Amino acid sequence: MKYVDEYRDPAAARALISAIARVARRDWTVMEVCGGQTHTLLKSGILQLLPAGITLVHGPGCPVCVTPLEQIDKALEIAARRQVIFCSFGDMLRVPGSAGSLFDAKAAGGDVRIVYSPLDAVNLARDNPRRQVVFFAVGFETTAPANAVAVEQAGRTGLRNFSILSAHVLVPPALEAILQSPGCRVQGFLAPGHVCAVTGLRDYERIAETYRVPIVVTGFEPVDLLDGIRLLVEQLERGSAAVENQYSRVVRTAGNPAAQDAVSRVFEICPRKWRGIGEIPASGLRLRAAYREFDAEVRFNLAATGVAEPPECISGLVLQGIRKPHECSAFGIRCTPETPMGAPMVSSEGACAAYYLYGRQ
Amino acid sequence: MCLAVPGLIVEVVEGSGPALRQAKVDFAGIRKQVSLAFTPEAGAGDWVMVHVGFALNTIDAREAGRIQELLRQLDDAAARLEPGTE
Ligand code: SF4
């Protein structure tokens, strides 16, 4: 397929790997932020082919993995109600809450449905006026514009039976939290291409300057990732800390203004808890006051629960690149994709699941 | 989750207002309805990156061609370093 195959070409990958070997003189630790990138790196075997001195640590860019337990518990509580059709992207269904997952809620008779787009959930609300349709709005800046348009659409058409449970998170505050953490090993970032396609590069330029850390906005195919690593290592070797755009076929410097406008019409920035990491200030999105009636937490009057996460799960350290998945004592023993203990073992974009599926490194 | 897939716009279906502009998009033979709310400039024949039913951006063909140019340069650099091999 055009715009896919040429970025999976083994000859191109080999040329880039030897180019990286030519420029890398010292040891470097860099983080790929997005779980989709983690998945490609493990699936394609790139990690084994890189020069030994280049270490990739895997970032928090898996929305499934960072959605806090209490938000999953709220989803479960809503999904258990008889009048509710609970809609979610498929990868959220198996994430364990403190008592089971959405999949379990479905097995217990809850009407839980997988949708491909938030607009599908809006259409379900239109077609089922006697039911309450709730959409689990999970995701980064990439997904927020679509969810904003869905809420606007519901507002415009006067749907009174549509609401969202928001667990939206933002990437730049998480990068800053990682850089400020005392155990931080990260010397450069491969930034998430599709997030930047929406937001543009401005926040990343500020981070690169403030923390003196190079950042390369990178795509998701093997050749993109190798090209991104090459650019990052070149910067590290020459002591540069700039933002570069490897993914210029999709990402413009200013991002996508129409998508940004949709987000800021509907959402506002709020503090957000990240699973395993804790609360990060100004790292989430919630509905603006004008759209409060579409907020499922308001509609169903849900209070904060303050639940505790399983102590053995070190997902917080994994998601910050401080520990690798196989360093967790539960990895592959008490925690597997069939019986996940923490969210990074659930989604194929979670670092723990990727290590389990494609062999630990 | 931030997965996006390239597709070719086959036909634009004008809605009432830019937020409701939709297109039929071809993904290697599979056709789906996609919202063009964020890509008002996109039309039939354009390639777009699609995420959860929305075109995130158009794909810039000229920028996409750079990778081939880069690989040519890398080949030349490798040939200079290792004369006689490859
Ligand atoms: S292997 Fe399982 S328990 Fe350990 S950090 Fe990963 S998700 Fe948590």
Short mmCIF file of C-alpha atoms and ligand atoms in Angstrom, two decimals:
data_model
loop_
_atom_site.label_atom_id
_atom_site.label_comp_id
_atom_site.label_asym_id
_atom_site.label_seq_id
_atom_site.Cartn_x
_atom_site.Cartn_y
_atom_site.Cartn_z
CA MET A 1 0.00 0.00 0.00
CA LYS A 2 1.24 3.47 -0.85
CA TYR A 3 2.74 5.41 2.09
CA VAL A 4 3.16 2.15 4.00
CA ASP A 5 5.25 -0.34 2.01
CA GLU A 6 8.14 2.02 1.27
CA TYR A 7 8.50 2.62 5.01
CA ARG A 8 8.77 -1.11 5.69
CA ASP A 9 11.46 -1.78 3.07
CA PRO A 10 14.21 -3.99 4.59
CA ALA A 11 16.94 -2.51 2.35
CA ALA A 12 16.06 0.99 3.54
CA ALA A 13 16.08 -0.22 7.15
CA ARG A 14 19.56 -1.77 6.68
CA ALA A 15 20.92 1.45 5.16
CA LEU A 16 19.60 3.44 8.12
CA ILE A 17 20.97 0.98 10.68
CA SER A 18 24.46 1.29 9.22
CA ALA A 19 24.07 5.07 9.10
CA ILE A 20 23.24 5.04 12.82
CA ALA A 21 26.27 2.81 13.50
CA ARG A 22 28.48 5.30 11.62
CA VAL A 23 27.37 8.31 13.68
CA ALA A 24 27.04 6.74 17.16
CA ARG A 25 30.31 7.16 19.09
CA ARG A 26 29.03 7.26 22.68
CA ASP A 27 26.22 5.51 24.57
CA TRP A 28 22.80 7.14 24.47
CA THR A 29 19.44 6.45 26.10
CA VAL A 30 16.44 7.75 24.22
CA MET A 31 12.71 7.34 24.70
CA GLU A 32 10.07 6.64 22.07
CA VAL A 33 7.03 8.29 23.58
CA CYS A 34 4.18 6.56 21.80
CA GLY A 35 3.04 2.99 22.43
CA GLY A 36 2.44 2.51 18.70
CA GLN A 37 6.14 3.19 18.19
CA THR A 38 7.05 0.73 20.98
CA HIS A 39 4.97 -1.88 19.23
CA THR A 40 6.74 -1.32 15.87
CA LEU A 41 10.20 -1.38 17.49
CA LEU A 42 9.58 -4.75 19.12
CA LYS A 43 7.62 -6.32 16.28
CA SER A 44 10.17 -5.40 13.62
CA GLY A 45 13.15 -6.51 15.70
CA ILE A 46 14.81 -3.09 15.35
CA LEU A 47 15.92 -3.13 18.98
CA GLN A 48 18.28 -6.05 18.37
CA LEU A 49 19.78 -4.48 15.24
CA LEU A 50 20.76 -1.13 16.75
CA PRO A 51 24.34 -0.52 17.93
CA ALA A 52 24.75 -1.85 21.48
CA GLY A 53 25.30 1.62 22.95
CA ILE A 54 21.87 2.90 21.88
CA THR A 55 19.20 2.09 24.48
CA LEU A 56 15.53 2.75 23.82
CA VAL A 57 13.25 3.13 26.80
CA HIS A 58 9.53 3.03 26.30
CA GLY A 59 7.37 5.99 27.14
CA PRO A 60 3.91 6.65 28.57
CA GLY A 61 2.24 7.13 25.18
CA CYS A 62 -0.37 4.41 25.52
CA PRO A 63 -3.68 5.96 26.61
CA VAL A 64 -5.02 2.55 27.57
CA CYS A 65 -2.07 2.09 29.92
CA VAL A 66 -2.23 5.46 31.64
CA THR A 67 -6.01 5.70 32.16
CA PRO A 68 -6.28 5.64 35.96
CA LEU A 69 -7.92 2.82 37.81
CA GLU A 70 -10.64 5.08 39.20
CA GLN A 71 -11.68 6.12 35.69
CA ILE A 72 -11.98 2.42 34.73
CA ASP A 73 -14.01 1.84 37.88
CA LYS A 74 -16.35 4.67 36.90
CA ALA A 75 -16.72 3.12 33.45
CA LEU A 76 -17.63 -0.19 35.09
CA GLU A 77 -20.16 1.47 37.34
CA ILE A 78 -21.85 3.21 34.41
CA ALA A 79 -21.73 0.13 32.17
CA ALA A 80 -23.53 -1.92 34.81
CA ARG A 81 -26.61 0.33 34.64
CA ARG A 82 -29.56 -1.13 32.80
CA GLN A 83 -30.48 1.86 30.64
CA VAL A 84 -26.91 2.43 29.45
CA ILE A 85 -25.18 1.52 26.20
CA PHE A 86 -21.49 1.90 27.04
CA CYS A 87 -19.25 2.51 24.00
CA SER A 88 -15.49 2.23 23.90
CA PHE A 89 -12.58 1.65 21.57
CA GLY A 90 -11.84 -2.09 21.64
CA ASP A 91 -8.52 -1.94 23.45
CA MET A 92 -10.07 -0.58 26.65
CA LEU A 93 -12.28 -3.60 27.20
CA ARG A 94 -9.76 -5.87 28.90
CA VAL A 95 -8.10 -3.25 31.12
CA PRO A 96 -8.52 -4.39 34.72
CA GLY A 97 -10.35 -2.08 37.10
CA SER A 98 -10.40 -2.84 40.80
CA ALA A 99 -13.21 -5.34 40.26
CA GLY A 100 -13.02 -6.79 36.75
CA SER A 101 -12.92 -5.18 33.31
CA LEU A 102 -15.47 -3.83 30.84
CA PHE A 103 -15.31 -7.22 29.19
CA ASP A 104 -16.46 -8.76 32.48
CA ALA A 105 -19.20 -6.12 32.73
CA LYS A 106 -20.37 -7.20 29.26
CA ALA A 107 -20.30 -10.88 30.24
CA ALA A 108 -22.39 -9.97 33.29
CA GLY A 109 -25.08 -8.54 31.00
CA GLY A 110 -23.96 -4.94 30.57
CA ASP A 111 -24.54 -3.46 27.12
CA VAL A 112 -20.90 -2.71 26.26
CA ARG A 113 -20.14 -2.03 22.60
CA ILE A 114 -16.95 -1.48 20.66
CA VAL A 115 -17.04 1.50 18.31
CA TYR A 116 -14.55 2.57 15.67
CA SER A 117 -15.27 6.30 15.84
CA PRO A 118 -16.90 8.53 18.48
CA LEU A 119 -19.41 9.49 15.76
CA ASP A 120 -20.64 5.87 15.85
CA ALA A 121 -21.56 6.44 19.50
CA VAL A 122 -23.42 9.64 18.60
CA ASN A 123 -25.36 7.72 15.95
CA LEU A 124 -26.21 5.01 18.50
CA ALA A 125 -27.63 7.72 20.78
CA ARG A 126 -29.72 9.09 17.92
CA ASP A 127 -31.04 5.61 17.06
CA ASN A 128 -31.74 4.62 20.68
CA PRO A 129 -33.52 7.63 22.20
CA ARG A 130 -34.70 5.67 25.25
CA ARG A 131 -31.22 4.54 26.24
CA GLN A 132 -28.31 6.55 27.69
CA VAL A 133 -25.29 6.22 25.40
CA VAL A 134 -21.92 6.84 27.09
CA PHE A 135 -18.65 7.02 25.17
CA PHE A 136 -15.36 6.35 26.96
CA ALA A 137 -13.28 9.30 25.66
CA VAL A 138 -9.76 7.97 26.08
CA GLY A 139 -6.74 9.18 24.18
CA PHE A 140 -4.12 11.81 23.55
CA GLU A 141 -4.25 14.99 21.49
CA THR A 142 -4.67 12.83 18.39
CA THR A 143 -8.10 11.59 19.48
CA ALA A 144 -9.41 14.65 21.34
CA PRO A 145 -10.47 16.59 18.18
CA ALA A 146 -12.68 13.70 17.01
CA ASN A 147 -14.28 13.44 20.43
CA ALA A 148 -14.81 17.21 20.49
CA VAL A 149 -16.65 17.05 17.17
CA ALA A 150 -18.78 14.18 18.49
CA VAL A 151 -19.85 16.25 21.51
CA GLU A 152 -20.59 19.28 19.31
CA GLN A 153 -22.61 17.09 17.01
CA ALA A 154 -24.63 15.78 19.95
CA GLY A 155 -25.18 19.37 21.12
CA ARG A 156 -26.17 20.62 17.69
CA THR A 157 -28.73 17.85 17.16
CA GLY A 158 -30.14 18.21 20.69
CA LEU A 159 -29.27 14.70 21.87
CA ARG A 160 -30.09 14.44 25.56
CA ASN A 161 -28.99 10.83 25.89
CA PHE A 162 -25.32 11.14 24.90
CA SER A 163 -22.42 11.75 27.25
CA ILE A 164 -18.70 11.04 27.49
CA LEU A 165 -16.50 9.78 30.28
CA SER A 166 -13.31 11.73 29.68
CA ALA A 167 -9.89 10.28 30.41
CA HIS A 168 -8.07 12.52 27.94
CA VAL A 169 -4.38 13.08 28.52
CA LEU A 170 -1.78 15.44 27.05
CA VAL A 171 1.76 14.47 26.07
CA PRO A 172 3.96 17.53 26.84
CA PRO A 173 3.19 17.63 30.62
CA ALA A 174 4.09 13.92 30.82
CA LEU A 175 7.43 14.54 29.11
CA GLU A 176 8.16 17.28 31.61
CA ALA A 177 7.22 14.98 34.51
CA ILE A 178 9.66 12.38 33.14
CA LEU A 179 12.43 14.94 32.71
CA GLN A 180 11.91 16.25 36.25
CA SER A 181 11.91 12.81 37.86
CA PRO A 182 15.13 12.13 39.83
CA GLY A 183 15.62 8.73 38.15
CA CYS A 184 15.37 10.17 34.64
CA ARG A 185 17.70 8.44 32.15
CA VAL A 186 16.23 9.93 28.98
CA GLN A 187 18.63 12.01 26.85
CA GLY A 188 16.40 12.50 23.83
CA PHE A 189 12.83 11.88 22.67
CA LEU A 190 11.22 10.42 19.60
CA ALA A 191 8.02 12.47 19.83
CA PRO A 192 4.67 10.99 18.74
CA GLY A 193 3.95 11.90 15.12
CA HIS A 194 0.17 11.79 15.16
CA VAL A 195 -0.11 13.84 18.34
CA CYS A 196 2.11 16.48 16.70
CA ALA A 197 0.03 16.33 13.51
CA VAL A 198 -2.70 17.94 15.62
CA THR A 199 -0.74 20.13 18.03
CA GLY A 200 2.25 21.20 15.98
CA LEU A 201 5.74 21.61 17.43
CA ARG A 202 5.49 24.61 19.73
CA ASP A 203 5.30 22.83 23.10
CA TYR A 204 8.12 20.54 22.05
CA GLU A 205 10.33 23.48 21.13
CA ARG A 206 9.80 24.91 24.60
CA ILE A 207 10.69 21.57 26.23
CA ALA A 208 13.80 21.10 24.07
CA GLU A 209 14.99 24.56 25.03
CA THR A 210 14.11 24.40 28.74
CA TYR A 211 15.59 20.96 29.40
CA ARG A 212 18.31 21.03 26.73
CA VAL A 213 16.99 17.79 25.25
CA PRO A 214 16.78 16.98 21.53
CA ILE A 215 13.37 15.90 20.20
CA VAL A 216 12.62 14.30 16.83
CA VAL A 217 8.96 14.11 15.79
CA THR A 218 8.76 10.61 14.31
CA GLY A 219 6.37 8.40 12.36
CA PHE A 220 5.31 4.84 13.10
CA GLU A 221 6.79 2.55 10.44
CA PRO A 222 10.19 0.85 10.89
CA VAL A 223 11.95 3.18 8.42
CA ASP A 224 10.43 6.23 10.16
CA LEU A 225 11.66 5.06 13.55
CA LEU A 226 15.17 4.31 12.29
CA ASP A 227 15.31 7.66 10.55
CA GLY A 228 14.12 9.33 13.78
CA ILE A 229 16.78 7.49 15.83
CA ARG A 230 19.43 8.53 13.28
CA LEU A 231 18.47 12.20 13.54
CA LEU A 232 18.34 12.02 17.34
CA VAL A 233 21.77 10.35 17.65
CA GLU A 234 23.26 12.89 15.24
CA GLN A 235 21.94 15.69 17.46
CA LEU A 236 23.20 14.02 20.65
CA GLU A 237 26.67 13.48 19.17
CA ARG A 238 26.99 17.12 18.21
CA GLY A 239 25.47 18.40 21.45
CA SER A 240 22.39 19.91 19.86
CA ALA A 241 18.96 20.15 21.53
CA ALA A 242 16.55 21.11 18.77
CA VAL A 243 13.17 19.90 17.55
CA GLU A 244 13.32 18.16 14.18
CA ASN A 245 10.44 16.81 12.14
CA GLN A 246 11.11 13.38 10.65
CA TYR A 247 7.40 12.92 9.86
CA SER A 248 6.99 15.97 7.64
CA ARG A 249 4.73 14.12 5.22
CA VAL A 250 2.01 14.32 7.87
CA VAL A 251 3.15 16.85 10.51
CA ARG A 252 3.18 20.61 9.79
CA THR A 253 5.02 22.98 12.14
CA ALA A 254 1.78 24.64 13.28
CA GLY A 255 -0.15 21.37 13.51
CA ASN A 256 -3.76 21.26 12.38
CA PRO A 257 -5.56 24.52 13.30
CA ALA A 258 -9.06 23.18 12.58
CA ALA A 259 -8.48 20.25 14.94
CA GLN A 260 -6.98 22.51 17.62
CA ASP A 261 -9.99 24.83 17.40
CA ALA A 262 -12.42 21.94 17.84
CA VAL A 263 -10.59 20.83 21.00
CA SER A 264 -10.49 24.29 22.55
CA ARG A 265 -14.18 24.95 21.81
CA VAL A 266 -15.23 21.86 23.75
CA PHE A 267 -12.47 20.97 26.24
CA GLU A 268 -10.41 22.77 28.85
CA ILE A 269 -7.16 21.73 30.51
CA CYS A 270 -7.38 20.05 33.92
CA PRO A 271 -5.12 18.08 36.27
CA ARG A 272 -5.21 14.36 35.51
CA LYS A 273 -4.10 11.24 37.33
CA TRP A 274 -1.96 8.88 35.23
CA ARG A 275 -2.10 5.21 36.09
CA GLY A 276 1.06 4.18 37.91
CA ILE A 277 2.50 7.70 37.79
CA GLY A 278 0.08 9.80 39.81
CA GLU A 279 -1.41 13.20 39.23
CA ILE A 280 0.31 15.47 36.71
CA PRO A 281 -0.83 19.10 36.74
CA ALA A 282 -2.51 20.45 33.57
CA SER A 283 -2.12 17.08 31.84
CA GLY A 284 -5.72 16.26 30.95
CA LEU A 285 -8.79 17.57 29.17
CA ARG A 286 -12.31 17.89 30.58
CA LEU A 287 -15.47 19.31 29.05
CA ARG A 288 -15.96 23.07 29.32
CA ALA A 289 -18.82 24.32 31.50
CA ALA A 290 -20.97 24.93 28.41
CA TYR A 291 -20.80 21.19 27.63
CA ARG A 292 -21.14 19.89 31.22
CA GLU A 293 -24.46 18.21 30.39
CA PHE A 294 -22.49 15.81 28.18
CA ASP A 295 -20.17 14.85 31.04
CA ALA A 296 -21.02 11.32 32.19
CA GLU A 297 -19.53 11.97 35.64
CA VAL A 298 -22.05 14.78 36.12
CA ARG A 299 -24.95 12.94 34.50
CA PHE A 300 -24.49 9.82 36.60
CA ASN A 301 -23.32 11.74 39.66
CA LEU A 302 -20.13 9.78 40.19
CA ALA A 303 -17.79 10.66 43.04
CA ALA A 304 -14.03 10.16 43.13
CA THR A 305 -13.22 6.74 44.54
CA GLY A 306 -9.55 6.92 45.52
CA VAL A 307 -8.75 3.26 44.81
CA ALA A 308 -5.29 1.74 45.22
CA GLU A 309 -3.37 -0.01 42.45
CA PRO A 310 -1.86 -3.50 42.88
CA PRO A 311 1.44 -2.90 44.71
CA GLU A 312 3.50 -5.42 42.72
CA CYS A 313 2.81 -3.66 39.40
CA ILE A 314 5.66 -1.25 38.58
CA SER A 315 3.90 0.15 35.51
CA GLY A 316 4.60 3.71 36.66
CA LEU A 317 8.35 3.11 36.49
CA VAL A 318 7.98 1.27 33.18
CA LEU A 319 5.95 4.11 31.67
CA GLN A 320 8.60 6.63 32.69
CA GLY A 321 11.40 4.57 31.18
CA ILE A 322 13.03 3.97 34.56
CA ARG A 323 12.52 0.16 34.54
CA LYS A 324 12.02 -2.33 31.71
CA PRO A 325 8.95 -4.62 31.73
CA HIS A 326 10.94 -7.84 32.34
CA GLU A 327 12.40 -6.28 35.48
CA CYS A 328 8.95 -6.49 37.07
CA SER A 329 8.65 -9.52 39.39
CA ALA A 330 5.16 -10.30 38.08
CA PHE A 331 6.12 -10.14 34.37
CA GLY A 332 5.19 -13.33 32.54
CA ILE A 333 4.38 -15.13 35.80
CA ARG A 334 1.47 -13.51 37.59
CA CYS A 335 0.98 -10.94 34.83
CA THR A 336 0.37 -12.07 31.22
CA PRO A 337 -1.88 -10.75 28.43
CA GLU A 338 -4.49 -13.38 29.46
CA THR A 339 -4.40 -12.32 33.11
CA PRO A 340 -3.06 -8.77 33.12
CA MET A 341 -2.26 -7.18 36.45
CA GLY A 342 -1.51 -3.75 35.05
CA ALA A 343 -2.72 -1.93 31.97
CA PRO A 344 0.61 -2.05 30.03
CA MET A 345 0.06 -5.82 29.75
CA VAL A 346 -3.34 -5.32 28.09
CA SER A 347 -2.96 -3.17 25.03
CA SER A 348 -0.68 -4.38 22.25
CA GLU A 349 0.80 -0.88 22.52
CA GLY A 350 1.66 -1.39 26.17
CA ALA A 351 5.37 -1.99 26.76
CA CYS A 352 4.76 -5.08 28.95
CA ALA A 353 2.52 -6.75 26.36
CA ALA A 354 4.95 -5.90 23.55
CA TYR A 355 7.83 -7.51 25.50
CA TYR A 356 5.70 -10.53 26.26
CA LEU A 357 4.49 -10.98 22.66
CA TYR A 358 7.78 -10.41 20.86
CA GLY A 359 10.20 -11.80 23.43
CA ARG A 360 11.95 -9.85 26.14
CA GLN A 361 15.01 -7.97 25.00
CA MET B 1 -4.45 4.19 20.11
CA CYS B 2 -2.93 7.02 18.09
CA LEU B 3 -2.87 4.70 15.11
CA ALA B 4 -3.66 6.40 11.82
CA VAL B 5 -3.89 4.79 8.41
CA PRO B 6 -3.22 6.36 4.99
CA GLY B 7 -6.14 6.36 2.58
CA LEU B 8 -7.08 7.89 -0.77
CA ILE B 9 -10.12 10.17 -1.03
CA VAL B 10 -12.37 8.77 -3.75
CA GLU B 11 -15.30 11.11 -3.46
CA VAL B 12 -16.30 14.04 -1.25
CA VAL B 13 -19.82 14.17 0.16
CA GLU B 14 -20.60 17.79 1.03
CA GLY B 15 -22.46 18.13 4.33
CA SER B 16 -24.18 21.20 5.72
CA GLY B 17 -21.10 23.10 6.90
CA PRO B 18 -17.42 22.15 7.00
CA ALA B 19 -17.77 20.12 10.23
CA LEU B 20 -20.05 17.68 8.43
CA ARG B 21 -18.03 17.30 5.24
CA GLN B 22 -17.46 13.60 4.66
CA ALA B 23 -15.58 11.54 2.09
CA LYS B 24 -15.44 8.02 0.78
CA VAL B 25 -11.87 6.93 1.44
CA ASP B 26 -10.17 3.87 -0.04
CA PHE B 27 -7.83 1.86 2.21
CA ALA B 28 -6.18 -0.69 -0.09
CA GLY B 29 -9.55 -1.76 -1.47
CA ILE B 30 -11.67 -1.23 1.63
CA ARG B 31 -13.89 1.86 1.48
CA LYS B 32 -14.98 3.77 4.52
CA GLN B 33 -16.78 7.00 5.32
CA VAL B 34 -14.37 9.54 6.83
CA SER B 35 -14.98 13.00 8.27
CA LEU B 36 -13.06 15.86 6.64
CA ALA B 37 -13.87 18.26 9.52
CA PHE B 38 -10.16 18.97 10.08
CA THR B 39 -9.02 18.95 6.45
CA PRO B 40 -11.29 21.47 4.70
CA GLU B 41 -8.70 21.71 1.91
CA ALA B 42 -8.78 18.00 1.05
CA GLY B 43 -10.52 16.77 -2.09
CA ALA B 44 -10.84 13.71 -4.32
CA GLY B 45 -7.42 12.33 -5.25
CA ASP B 46 -5.75 13.53 -2.04
CA TRP B 47 -4.19 11.10 0.42
CA VAL B 48 -5.12 11.58 4.06
CA MET B 49 -4.02 10.05 7.37
CA VAL B 50 -7.18 8.71 9.05
CA HIS B 51 -7.67 8.23 12.80
CA VAL B 52 -10.97 7.12 14.46
CA GLY B 53 -12.97 8.10 11.39
CA PHE B 54 -11.41 11.55 10.92
CA ALA B 55 -8.75 12.71 8.45
CA LEU B 56 -5.99 14.12 10.69
CA ASN B 57 -4.05 15.75 7.87
CA THR B 58 -3.38 15.42 4.17
CA ILE B 59 -0.19 13.56 3.23
CA ASP B 60 2.37 15.78 1.53
CA ALA B 61 3.69 13.82 -1.47
CA ARG B 62 6.80 15.96 -1.84
CA GLU B 63 7.81 15.52 1.81
CA ALA B 64 7.08 11.79 1.50
CA GLY B 65 9.55 11.57 -1.41
CA ARG B 66 12.39 12.77 0.81
CA ILE B 67 13.01 9.34 2.24
CA GLN B 68 14.11 8.04 -1.19
CA GLU B 69 16.42 11.02 -1.55
CA LEU B 70 17.87 10.35 1.91
CA LEU B 71 18.45 6.68 1.12
CA ARG B 72 20.32 7.61 -2.07
CA GLN B 73 22.57 9.88 -0.02
CA LEU B 74 23.14 7.15 2.56
CA ASP B 75 24.10 4.71 -0.20
CA ASP B 76 26.60 7.21 -1.57
CA ALA B 77 28.06 7.80 1.90
CA ALA B 78 28.38 4.06 2.51
CA ALA B 79 30.02 3.56 -0.89
CA ARG B 80 32.57 6.28 -0.12
CA LEU B 81 33.42 4.70 3.23
CA GLU B 82 33.78 1.19 1.88
CA PRO B 83 35.10 1.46 -1.67
CA GLY B 84 34.81 -1.77 -3.62
CA THR B 85 32.14 -3.35 -1.42
CA GLU B 86 28.43 -3.67 -2.26
S1 SF4 C 1 4.47 -6.82 33.91
FE1 SF4 C 1 2.34 -6.52 34.64
S2 SF4 C 1 2.52 -6.13 36.82
FE2 SF4 C 1 4.56 -5.79 35.92
S3 SF4 C 1 4.65 -3.60 35.38
FE3 SF4 C 1 3.92 -4.65 33.56
S4 SF4 C 1 1.68 -4.56 33.76
FE4 SF4 C 1 2.49 -4.11 35.81
#
